[in-house]
mmCIF file of C-alpha atoms and ligand atoms in Angstrom:
data_model
loop_
_atom_site.group_PDB
_atom_site.id
_atom_site.type_symbol
_atom_site.label_atom_id
_atom_site.label_comp_id
_atom_site.label_asym_id
_atom_site.label_seq_id
_atom_site.Cartn_x
_atom_site.Cartn_y
_atom_site.Cartn_z
ATOM 1 C CA UNK S 1191 13.195 39.514 0.350
ATOM 2 C CA UNK S 1192 14.582 38.250 -2.933
ATOM 3 C CA UNK S 1193 15.458 40.766 -5.619
ATOM 4 C CA UNK S 1194 15.312 39.284 -9.110
ATOM 5 C CA UNK S 1195 17.278 41.175 -11.755
ATOM 6 C CA UNK S 1196 16.486 41.507 -15.431
ATOM 7 C CA UNK S 1197 18.613 39.230 -17.620
ATOM 8 C CA UNK S 1198 20.436 42.260 -19.025
ATOM 9 C CA UNK S 1199 20.980 44.089 -15.711
ATOM 10 C CA UNK S 1200 24.428 45.688 -15.638
ATOM 11 C CA UNK S 1201 26.984 45.150 -12.833
ATOM 12 C CA UNK S 1202 26.555 48.861 -11.955
ATOM 13 C CA UNK S 1203 22.789 48.450 -11.571
ATOM 14 C CA UNK S 1204 23.294 45.394 -9.365
ATOM 15 C CA UNK S 1205 25.870 47.247 -7.257
ATOM 16 C CA UNK S 1206 23.510 50.203 -6.799
ATOM 17 C CA UNK S 1207 20.779 47.875 -5.522
ATOM 18 C CA UNK S 1208 23.192 46.163 -3.144
ATOM 19 C CA UNK S 1209 24.325 49.557 -1.789
ATOM 20 C CA UNK S 1210 20.701 50.503 -1.226
ATOM 21 C CA UNK S 1211 20.097 47.200 0.613
ATOM 22 C CA UNK S 1212 23.042 47.984 2.896
ATOM 23 C CA UNK S 1213 21.845 51.534 3.485
ATOM 24 C CA UNK S 1214 18.519 50.095 4.715
ATOM 25 C CA UNK S 1215 20.423 48.047 7.272
ATOM 26 C CA UNK S 1216 20.158 44.692 5.451
ATOM 27 C CA UNK S 1217 22.818 42.322 4.191
ATOM 28 C CA UNK S 1218 22.819 41.441 0.478
ATOM 29 C CA UNK S 1219 23.490 37.784 -0.425
ATOM 30 C CA UNK S 1220 24.219 37.187 -4.078
ATOM 31 C CA UNK S 1221 23.265 33.988 -5.872
ATOM 32 C CA UNK S 1222 24.959 33.080 -9.077
ATOM 33 C CA UNK S 1223 22.246 31.015 -10.743
ATOM 34 C CA UNK S 1224 22.146 29.817 -14.319
ATOM 35 C CA UNK S 1225 18.604 31.074 -14.828
ATOM 36 C CA UNK S 1226 18.418 34.391 -13.031
ATOM 37 C CA UNK S 1227 20.535 36.945 -11.256
ATOM 38 C CA UNK S 1228 19.279 37.148 -7.709
ATOM 39 C CA UNK S 1229 20.203 39.016 -4.562
ATOM 40 C CA UNK S 1230 18.636 38.190 -1.229
ATOM 41 C CA UNK S 1231 18.235 40.879 1.389
ATOM 42 C CA UNK S 1232 18.033 39.505 4.893
ATOM 43 C CA UNK S 1233 17.915 41.280 8.212
ATOM 44 C CA UNK S 1234 15.497 42.609 10.763
ATOM 45 C CA UNK S 1235 11.968 41.596 9.681
ATOM 46 C CA UNK S 1236 10.415 44.773 11.110
ATOM 47 C CA UNK S 1237 11.647 47.029 8.328
ATOM 48 C CA UNK S 1238 10.927 44.844 5.315
ATOM 49 C CA UNK S 1239 8.394 47.271 3.765
ATOM 50 C CA UNK S 1240 11.280 49.582 2.918
ATOM 51 C CA UNK S 1241 12.746 46.873 0.694
ATOM 52 C CA UNK S 1242 9.672 47.026 -1.533
ATOM 53 C CA UNK S 1243 11.041 50.295 -2.966
ATOM 54 C CA UNK S 1244 13.853 48.350 -4.621
ATOM 55 C CA UNK S 1245 11.335 47.182 -7.222
ATOM 56 C CA UNK S 1246 11.529 50.581 -8.903
ATOM 57 C CA UNK S 1247 15.324 50.606 -9.266
ATOM 58 C CA UNK S 1248 17.030 50.183 -12.650
ATOM 59 C CA UNK S 1249 17.782 46.594 -13.621
ATOM 60 C CA UNK S 1250 15.296 45.075 -11.150
ATOM 61 C CA UNK S 1251 12.629 42.793 -12.607
ATOM 62 C CA UNK S 1252 10.750 42.011 -9.438
ATOM 63 C CA UNK S 1253 11.007 41.494 -5.679
ATOM 64 C CA UNK S 1254 9.653 38.409 -3.955
ATOM 65 C CA UNK S 1255 8.934 38.246 -0.271
ATOM 66 C CA UNK S 1256 9.920 34.899 1.256
ATOM 67 C CA UNK S 1257 7.239 34.016 3.760
ATOM 68 C CA UNK S 1258 9.055 31.008 5.246
ATOM 69 C CA UNK S 1259 11.008 31.703 8.437
ATOM 70 C CA UNK S 1260 14.133 30.331 6.732
ATOM 71 C CA UNK S 1261 15.107 32.476 3.784
ATOM 72 C CA UNK S 1262 18.648 31.781 2.512
ATOM 73 C CA UNK S 1263 18.102 28.059 3.122
ATOM 74 C CA UNK S 1264 14.850 27.973 1.161
ATOM 75 C CA UNK S 1265 14.084 26.716 -2.341
ATOM 76 C CA UNK S 1266 12.300 29.994 -2.963
ATOM 77 C CA UNK S 1267 15.608 31.799 -2.536
ATOM 78 C CA UNK S 1268 17.571 29.377 -4.716
ATOM 79 C CA UNK S 1269 15.861 26.987 -7.104
ATOM 80 C CA UNK S 1270 18.942 25.000 -8.153
ATOM 81 C CA UNK S 1271 20.472 22.362 -5.903
ATOM 82 C CA UNK S 1272 23.519 23.619 -4.061
ATOM 83 C CA UNK S 1273 26.676 21.611 -4.594
ATOM 84 C CA UNK S 1274 29.255 22.117 -1.842
ATOM 85 C CA UNK S 1275 32.780 21.509 -3.102
ATOM 86 C CA UNK S 1276 35.188 20.050 -0.543
ATOM 87 C CA UNK S 1277 38.809 19.543 -1.571
ATOM 88 C CA UNK S 1278 37.620 19.164 -5.180
ATOM 89 C CA UNK S 1279 34.874 16.683 -4.219
ATOM 90 C CA UNK S 1280 31.384 17.955 -5.041
ATOM 91 C CA UNK S 1281 28.850 17.159 -2.294
ATOM 92 C CA UNK S 1282 25.307 17.167 -3.722
ATOM 93 C CA UNK S 1283 24.133 17.166 -7.318
ATOM 94 C CA UNK S 1284 24.499 13.963 -9.298
ATOM 95 C CA UNK S 1285 26.952 12.260 -6.948
ATOM 96 C CA UNK S 1286 26.407 10.146 -3.850
ATOM 97 C CA UNK S 1287 28.905 11.177 -1.173
ATOM 98 C CA UNK S 1288 30.200 8.573 1.262
ATOM 99 C CA UNK S 1289 31.660 9.602 4.597
ATOM 100 C CA UNK S 1290 32.948 6.706 6.679
ATOM 101 C CA UNK S 1291 35.078 6.060 9.730
ATOM 102 C CA UNK S 1292 34.901 5.366 13.432
ATOM 103 C CA UNK S 1293 32.727 7.189 15.909
ATOM 104 C CA UNK S 1294 35.846 8.305 17.814
ATOM 105 C CA UNK S 1295 39.514 8.582 16.960
ATOM 106 C CA UNK S 1296 41.154 6.129 19.384
ATOM 107 C CA UNK S 1297 44.760 5.638 18.246
ATOM 108 C CA UNK S 1298 47.039 6.179 15.266
ATOM 109 C CA UNK S 1299 46.755 2.524 14.250
ATOM 110 C CA UNK S 1300 42.971 2.535 14.530
ATOM 111 C CA UNK S 1301 42.344 5.693 12.530
ATOM 112 C CA UNK S 1302 44.988 5.117 9.854
ATOM 113 C CA UNK S 1303 43.978 1.487 9.258
ATOM 114 C CA UNK S 1304 40.284 2.431 9.087
ATOM 115 C CA UNK S 1305 41.033 5.322 6.726
ATOM 116 C CA UNK S 1306 42.826 3.032 4.274
ATOM 117 C CA UNK S 1307 40.097 0.377 4.428
ATOM 118 C CA UNK S 1308 37.200 2.796 3.880
ATOM 119 C CA UNK S 1309 39.134 4.493 1.096
ATOM 120 C CA UNK S 1310 39.705 1.152 -0.634
ATOM 121 C CA UNK S 1311 35.977 0.448 -0.313
ATOM 122 C CA UNK S 1312 35.095 3.753 -2.019
ATOM 123 C CA UNK S 1313 34.613 6.340 0.744
ATOM 124 C CA UNK S 1314 35.165 9.988 -0.215
ATOM 125 C CA UNK S 1315 35.745 11.301 3.318
ATOM 126 C CA UNK S 1316 37.082 10.015 6.617
ATOM 127 C CA UNK S 1317 35.023 10.750 9.709
ATOM 128 C CA UNK S 1318 36.196 10.467 13.322
ATOM 129 C CA UNK S 1319 35.382 12.368 16.489
ATOM 130 C CA UNK S 1320 38.149 14.022 18.488
ATOM 131 C CA UNK S 1321 35.771 16.073 20.637
ATOM 132 C CA UNK S 1322 32.937 13.720 21.607
ATOM 133 C CA UNK S 1323 29.521 14.792 22.913
ATOM 134 C CA UNK S 1324 28.868 11.863 25.272
ATOM 135 C CA UNK S 1325 25.681 11.508 27.290
ATOM 136 C CA UNK S 1326 27.702 10.510 30.351
ATOM 137 C CA UNK S 1327 30.640 12.523 31.688
ATOM 138 C CA UNK S 1328 32.256 9.171 32.598
ATOM 139 C CA UNK S 1329 32.290 7.942 28.984
ATOM 140 C CA UNK S 1330 35.318 8.423 26.714
ATOM 141 C CA UNK S 1331 35.356 12.135 25.786
ATOM 142 C CA UNK S 1332 37.702 11.904 22.800
ATOM 143 C CA UNK S 1333 41.418 12.551 22.311
ATOM 144 C CA UNK S 1334 40.804 16.245 21.567
ATOM 145 C CA UNK S 1335 43.731 17.971 19.819
ATOM 146 C CA UNK S 1336 45.756 14.735 19.774
ATOM 147 C CA UNK S 1337 42.803 13.174 17.908
ATOM 148 C CA UNK S 1338 42.852 16.003 15.363
ATOM 149 C CA UNK S 1339 46.570 15.372 14.781
ATOM 150 C CA UNK S 1340 45.882 11.686 14.208
ATOM 151 C CA UNK S 1341 43.168 12.592 11.685
ATOM 152 C CA UNK S 1342 45.693 14.800 9.895
ATOM 153 C CA UNK S 1343 48.108 11.847 9.791
ATOM 154 C CA UNK S 1344 45.377 9.579 8.354
ATOM 155 C CA UNK S 1345 44.702 12.231 5.718
ATOM 156 C CA UNK S 1346 48.409 12.447 4.910
ATOM 157 C CA UNK S 1347 48.535 8.677 4.398
ATOM 158 C CA UNK S 1348 45.332 8.274 2.379
ATOM 159 C CA UNK S 1349 44.437 11.690 0.951
ATOM 160 C CA UNK S 1350 40.919 11.399 2.383
ATOM 161 C CA UNK S 1351 39.505 14.746 3.545
ATOM 162 C CA UNK S 1352 38.446 14.882 7.191
ATOM 163 C CA UNK S 1353 35.001 15.368 8.745
ATOM 164 C CA UNK S 1354 35.142 15.946 12.498
ATOM 165 C CA UNK S 1355 32.924 17.493 15.138
ATOM 166 C CA UNK S 1356 33.286 20.861 16.808
ATOM 167 C CA UNK S 1357 31.341 21.253 20.046
ATOM 168 C CA UNK S 1358 32.299 24.636 21.341
ATOM 169 C CA UNK S 1359 32.670 28.135 19.856
ATOM 170 C CA UNK S 1360 36.063 28.362 21.605
ATOM 171 C CA UNK S 1361 37.343 25.359 19.653
ATOM 172 C CA UNK S 1362 36.177 26.403 16.176
ATOM 173 C CA UNK S 1363 39.540 27.857 15.167
ATOM 174 C CA UNK S 1364 41.437 24.776 16.395
ATOM 175 C CA UNK S 1365 39.138 22.266 14.692
ATOM 176 C CA UNK S 1366 39.039 24.317 11.477
ATOM 177 C CA UNK S 1367 42.847 24.046 11.291
ATOM 178 C CA UNK S 1368 42.599 20.257 10.859
ATOM 179 C CA UNK S 1369 39.118 19.566 9.483
ATOM 180 C CA UNK S 1370 38.013 19.831 5.865
ATOM 181 C CA UNK S 1371 34.387 19.738 7.020
ATOM 182 C CA UNK S 1372 33.299 20.806 10.510
ATOM 183 C CA UNK S 1373 30.509 18.702 11.933
ATOM 184 C CA UNK S 1374 27.871 20.122 14.244
ATOM 185 C CA UNK S 1375 26.347 17.271 16.203
ATOM 186 C CA UNK S 1376 22.690 16.627 17.010
ATOM 187 C CA UNK S 1377 23.080 18.004 20.522
ATOM 188 C CA UNK S 1378 24.503 21.297 19.297
ATOM 189 C CA UNK S 1379 22.208 22.018 16.367
ATOM 190 C CA UNK S 1380 20.517 24.764 18.375
ATOM 191 C CA UNK S 1381 23.694 26.104 19.983
ATOM 192 C CA UNK S 1382 23.206 29.472 18.362
ATOM 193 C CA UNK S 1383 26.525 30.912 19.578
ATOM 194 C CA UNK S 1384 28.322 28.030 17.869
ATOM 195 C CA UNK S 1385 26.237 28.429 14.693
ATOM 196 C CA UNK S 1386 27.002 32.164 14.490
ATOM 197 C CA UNK S 1387 30.697 31.473 14.990
ATOM 198 C CA UNK S 1388 30.615 28.932 12.145
ATOM 199 C CA UNK S 1389 29.225 31.620 9.873
ATOM 200 C CA UNK S 1390 32.709 33.167 9.867
ATOM 201 C CA UNK S 1391 34.492 29.951 8.932
ATOM 202 C CA UNK S 1392 35.541 29.374 5.333
ATOM 203 C CA UNK S 1393 35.179 25.601 5.566
ATOM 204 C CA UNK S 1394 31.982 23.624 4.910
ATOM 205 C CA UNK S 1395 29.722 22.693 7.828
ATOM 206 C CA UNK S 1396 27.992 19.324 8.171
ATOM 207 C CA UNK S 1397 24.949 20.242 10.233
ATOM 208 C CA UNK S 1398 23.242 17.239 11.806
ATOM 209 C CA UNK S 1399 19.571 17.325 12.678
ATOM 210 C CA UNK S 1400 18.811 17.350 16.383
ATOM 211 C CA UNK S 1401 17.041 14.333 17.817
ATOM 212 C CA UNK S 1402 14.235 16.573 19.129
ATOM 213 C CA UNK S 1403 13.821 19.311 16.566
ATOM 214 C CA UNK S 1404 11.357 19.743 13.730
ATOM 215 C CA UNK S 1405 12.432 20.128 10.127
ATOM 216 C CA UNK S 1406 11.440 23.785 10.283
ATOM 217 C CA UNK S 1407 13.611 24.375 13.345
ATOM 218 C CA UNK S 1408 16.423 22.472 11.651
ATOM 219 C CA UNK S 1409 16.314 24.749 8.618
ATOM 220 C CA UNK S 1410 16.296 27.755 10.952
ATOM 221 C CA UNK S 1411 19.568 26.464 12.390
ATOM 222 C CA UNK S 1412 21.013 26.249 8.881
ATOM 223 C CA UNK S 1413 19.754 29.810 8.381
ATOM 224 C CA UNK S 1414 21.856 30.963 11.359
ATOM 225 C CA UNK S 1415 25.059 29.793 9.649
ATOM 226 C CA UNK S 1416 24.002 31.023 6.192
ATOM 227 C CA UNK S 1417 22.983 34.467 7.415
ATOM 228 C CA UNK S 1418 26.262 34.787 9.312
ATOM 229 C CA UNK S 1419 28.093 34.369 5.995
ATOM 230 C CA UNK S 1420 28.972 30.698 5.464
ATOM 231 C CA UNK S 1421 27.075 29.302 2.458
ATOM 232 C CA UNK S 1422 28.747 25.880 2.487
ATOM 233 C CA UNK S 1423 26.251 23.818 4.465
ATOM 234 C CA UNK S 1424 25.572 20.111 4.189
ATOM 235 C CA UNK S 1425 22.495 18.795 6.023
ATOM 236 C CA UNK S 1426 22.397 15.360 7.664
ATOM 237 C CA UNK S 1427 19.325 13.521 8.948
ATOM 238 C CA UNK S 1428 20.415 11.209 11.788
ATOM 239 C CA UNK S 1429 17.190 9.985 13.349
ATOM 240 C CA UNK S 1430 14.808 11.499 15.857
ATOM 241 C CA UNK S 1431 13.372 10.400 19.209
ATOM 242 C CA UNK S 1432 10.018 8.670 18.967
ATOM 243 C CA UNK S 1433 8.053 6.186 21.097
ATOM 244 C CA UNK S 1434 10.082 3.364 19.519
ATOM 245 C CA UNK S 1435 12.737 1.721 21.676
ATOM 246 C CA UNK S 1436 13.867 -1.160 19.431
ATOM 247 C CA UNK S 1437 16.198 1.254 17.656
ATOM 248 C CA UNK S 1438 18.392 4.016 19.104
ATOM 249 C CA UNK S 1439 16.464 6.651 17.116
ATOM 250 C CA UNK S 1440 13.900 6.562 14.313
ATOM 251 C CA UNK S 1441 15.282 7.465 10.917
ATOM 252 C CA UNK S 1442 12.964 10.144 9.592
ATOM 253 C CA UNK S 1443 12.904 9.088 5.945
ATOM 254 C CA UNK S 1444 10.200 11.719 5.391
ATOM 255 C CA UNK S 1445 12.766 14.386 6.197
ATOM 256 C CA UNK S 1446 14.759 13.600 3.048
ATOM 257 C CA UNK S 1447 12.147 14.590 0.433
ATOM 258 C CA UNK S 1448 10.816 17.348 2.712
ATOM 259 C CA UNK S 1449 14.278 18.897 3.052
ATOM 260 C CA UNK S 1450 14.889 18.518 -0.695
ATOM 261 C CA UNK S 1451 11.581 20.260 -1.385
ATOM 262 C CA UNK S 1452 12.045 23.047 1.144
ATOM 263 C CA UNK S 1453 15.751 23.685 0.704
ATOM 264 C CA UNK S 1454 18.468 23.726 -1.960
ATOM 265 C CA UNK S 1455 21.123 22.378 0.431
ATOM 266 C CA UNK S 1456 22.561 18.852 0.025
ATOM 267 C CA UNK S 1457 21.038 16.235 2.328
ATOM 268 C CA UNK S 1458 23.009 13.304 3.741
ATOM 269 C CA UNK S 1459 21.785 10.538 6.052
ATOM 270 C CA UNK S 1460 23.539 8.908 9.013
ATOM 271 C CA UNK S 1461 21.958 5.445 9.321
ATOM 272 C CA UNK S 1462 24.378 4.459 12.113
ATOM 273 C CA UNK S 1463 23.080 6.871 14.763
ATOM 274 C CA UNK S 1464 19.567 6.587 13.318
ATOM 275 C CA UNK S 1465 19.347 2.868 14.075
ATOM 276 C CA UNK S 1466 22.032 2.154 16.676
ATOM 277 C CA UNK S 1467 22.491 -1.374 15.264
ATOM 278 C CA UNK S 1468 25.062 -2.325 12.634
ATOM 279 C CA UNK S 1469 22.772 -4.909 11.078
ATOM 280 C CA UNK S 1470 20.141 -2.264 10.244
ATOM 281 C CA UNK S 1471 22.594 0.111 8.585
ATOM 282 C CA UNK S 1472 22.520 -1.444 5.092
ATOM 283 C CA UNK S 1473 18.716 -1.455 4.826
ATOM 284 C CA UNK S 1474 18.434 2.159 5.944
ATOM 285 C CA UNK S 1475 21.291 3.215 3.663
ATOM 286 C CA UNK S 1476 19.399 1.776 0.684
ATOM 287 C CA UNK S 1477 16.158 3.404 1.847
ATOM 288 C CA UNK S 1478 17.911 6.763 2.166
ATOM 289 C CA UNK S 1479 19.373 6.665 -1.343
ATOM 290 C CA UNK S 1480 15.982 5.579 -2.721
ATOM 291 C CA UNK S 1481 14.352 8.536 -0.931
ATOM 292 C CA UNK S 1482 16.733 10.967 -2.644
ATOM 293 C CA UNK S 1483 19.587 11.460 -0.169
ATOM 294 C CA UNK S 1484 22.798 12.955 -1.580
ATOM 295 C CA UNK S 1485 25.012 10.680 0.475
ATOM 296 C CA UNK S 1486 25.623 8.774 3.670
ATOM 297 C CA UNK S 1487 27.711 9.072 6.783
ATOM 298 C CA UNK S 1488 28.445 5.612 8.175
ATOM 299 C CA UNK S 1489 30.380 4.513 11.247
ATOM 300 C CA UNK S 1490 33.035 1.896 10.457
ATOM 301 C CA UNK S 1491 35.401 0.347 13.006
ATOM 302 C CA UNK S 1492 38.011 -2.393 12.506
ATOM 303 C CA UNK S 1493 37.119 -3.963 15.860
ATOM 304 C CA UNK S 1494 33.586 -2.871 16.863
ATOM 305 C CA UNK S 1495 33.512 -5.139 19.946
ATOM 306 C CA UNK S 1496 36.322 -3.099 21.484
ATOM 307 C CA UNK S 1497 35.371 0.356 20.165
ATOM 308 C CA UNK S 1498 35.503 3.164 22.742
ATOM 309 C CA UNK S 1499 32.168 4.512 21.454
ATOM 310 C CA UNK S 1500 29.262 3.294 19.320
ATOM 311 C CA UNK S 1501 30.670 -0.181 18.610
ATOM 312 C CA UNK S 1502 27.185 -1.785 18.343
ATOM 313 C CA UNK S 1503 26.264 0.432 15.384
ATOM 314 C CA UNK S 1504 29.641 0.294 13.613
ATOM 315 C CA UNK S 1505 30.191 -1.760 10.480
ATOM 316 C CA UNK S 1506 33.335 -3.827 10.049
ATOM 317 C CA UNK S 1507 35.305 -2.583 7.003
ATOM 318 C CA UNK S 1508 34.350 -5.680 4.947
ATOM 319 C CA UNK S 1509 30.662 -5.088 5.578
ATOM 320 C CA UNK S 1510 31.092 -1.449 4.588
ATOM 321 C CA UNK S 1511 32.779 -2.494 1.328
ATOM 322 C CA UNK S 1512 29.895 -4.904 0.603
ATOM 323 C CA UNK S 1513 27.371 -2.145 1.299
ATOM 324 C CA UNK S 1514 29.072 0.207 -1.171
ATOM 325 C CA UNK S 1515 28.715 -2.492 -3.870
ATOM 326 C CA UNK S 1516 25.052 -2.951 -2.939
ATOM 327 C CA UNK S 1517 24.441 0.789 -3.236
ATOM 328 C CA UNK S 1518 25.982 1.202 -6.697
ATOM 329 C CA UNK S 1519 23.031 -0.063 -8.786
ATOM 330 C CA UNK S 1520 20.628 1.814 -6.513
ATOM 331 C CA UNK S 1521 22.525 5.060 -7.058
ATOM 332 C CA UNK S 1522 22.431 4.435 -10.821
ATOM 333 C CA UNK S 1523 18.678 3.856 -10.617
ATOM 334 C CA UNK S 1524 18.363 7.275 -8.989
ATOM 335 C CA UNK S 1525 20.399 8.833 -11.805
ATOM 336 C CA UNK S 1526 23.432 9.328 -9.605
ATOM 337 C CA UNK S 1527 26.962 7.981 -9.482
ATOM 338 C CA UNK S 1528 28.770 6.453 -6.560
HETATM 339 C C1 LIG C 1457 28.583 11.412 15.650
HETATM 340 O O1 LIG C 1457 28.426 11.594 14.427
HETATM 341 O O2 LIG C 1457 29.554 10.820 16.114
HETATM 342 C C2 LIG C 1457 27.553 11.884 16.584
HETATM 343 C C3 LIG C 1457 27.828 12.091 17.854
HETATM 344 O O3 LIG C 1457 26.358 12.033 15.995
HETATM 345 P P1 LIG C 1457 25.049 12.801 16.522
HETATM 346 O O4 LIG C 1457 25.495 14.194 16.865
HETATM 347 O O5 LIG C 1457 24.132 12.729 15.359
HETATM 348 O O6 LIG C 1457 24.541 12.042 17.714
HETATM 349 MN MN1 LIG C 1458 28.918 7.914 17.105
#
């Protein structure tokens, strides 16, 4: 339920409504919009009739029932695009965000050299996995805390904020100590214990779409984090499983405008995991920006042939720099800056 206040509602009237929401066993979520003052009441669906009574309270203009299964993530709840600020960098809105770096953190030299090169090319964030969700238990699993320390060193040298994955509720606190943005990978997008835990974190969450989940289910996962209290969510389409085998996944370009229509959250695209081939990354990056994406997450490695993970889909730093140049006029065409 969304409670829309009159333009001249007083802070006391708003507080009284919020207290009432709490007394009914719901949690109030305030939205500071430019157009309207809004409070969302979310909680157990079974008792929603009781919320109707709020319509008669002082200062309330109207109440709107959100029929979609995702509430806080929906456009109905918040009409304006959400911009998630990270270390002073706004993600969403009129800017294209670029996150770049290797699939995995491998060594100090590798991560620091890559960080400097992607920064010089125009990246806003450094990515790199320290905890890696590998399909095989015999594949490189990541450097874990040592990897986080190397990311911190790369940040110290370049100033680039860090995006890195957290796989386990037990490691949230550790990863949050080093990361500026905590990534939830495709395989964990429906790990509801992890999502609930991330609701208590004060840092932004980059929530990747699962390879086998619908857009509706994806937004429900975002709802888990939002309803648990963390409003700083960045979505990321990274390709889904289809009948096609020529590419690692199929980039669901449809998902970009659908997510923008259904939700106010920023939407990034990862063309590296979506295609699995470095030579397809530029085309799908352009397609993503043209479809309205708010940014890209791209794997870049100084020596892809010897990468410990995802070498075949990683761009060399020079190719990444060329891609950024290619994207600039496209971003401008979309009314955005890069
Ligand atoms: C990654 O970004 O390194 C990754 C493992 O991606 P995904 O979870 O989308 O497969
Ligand atoms: Mn990868």
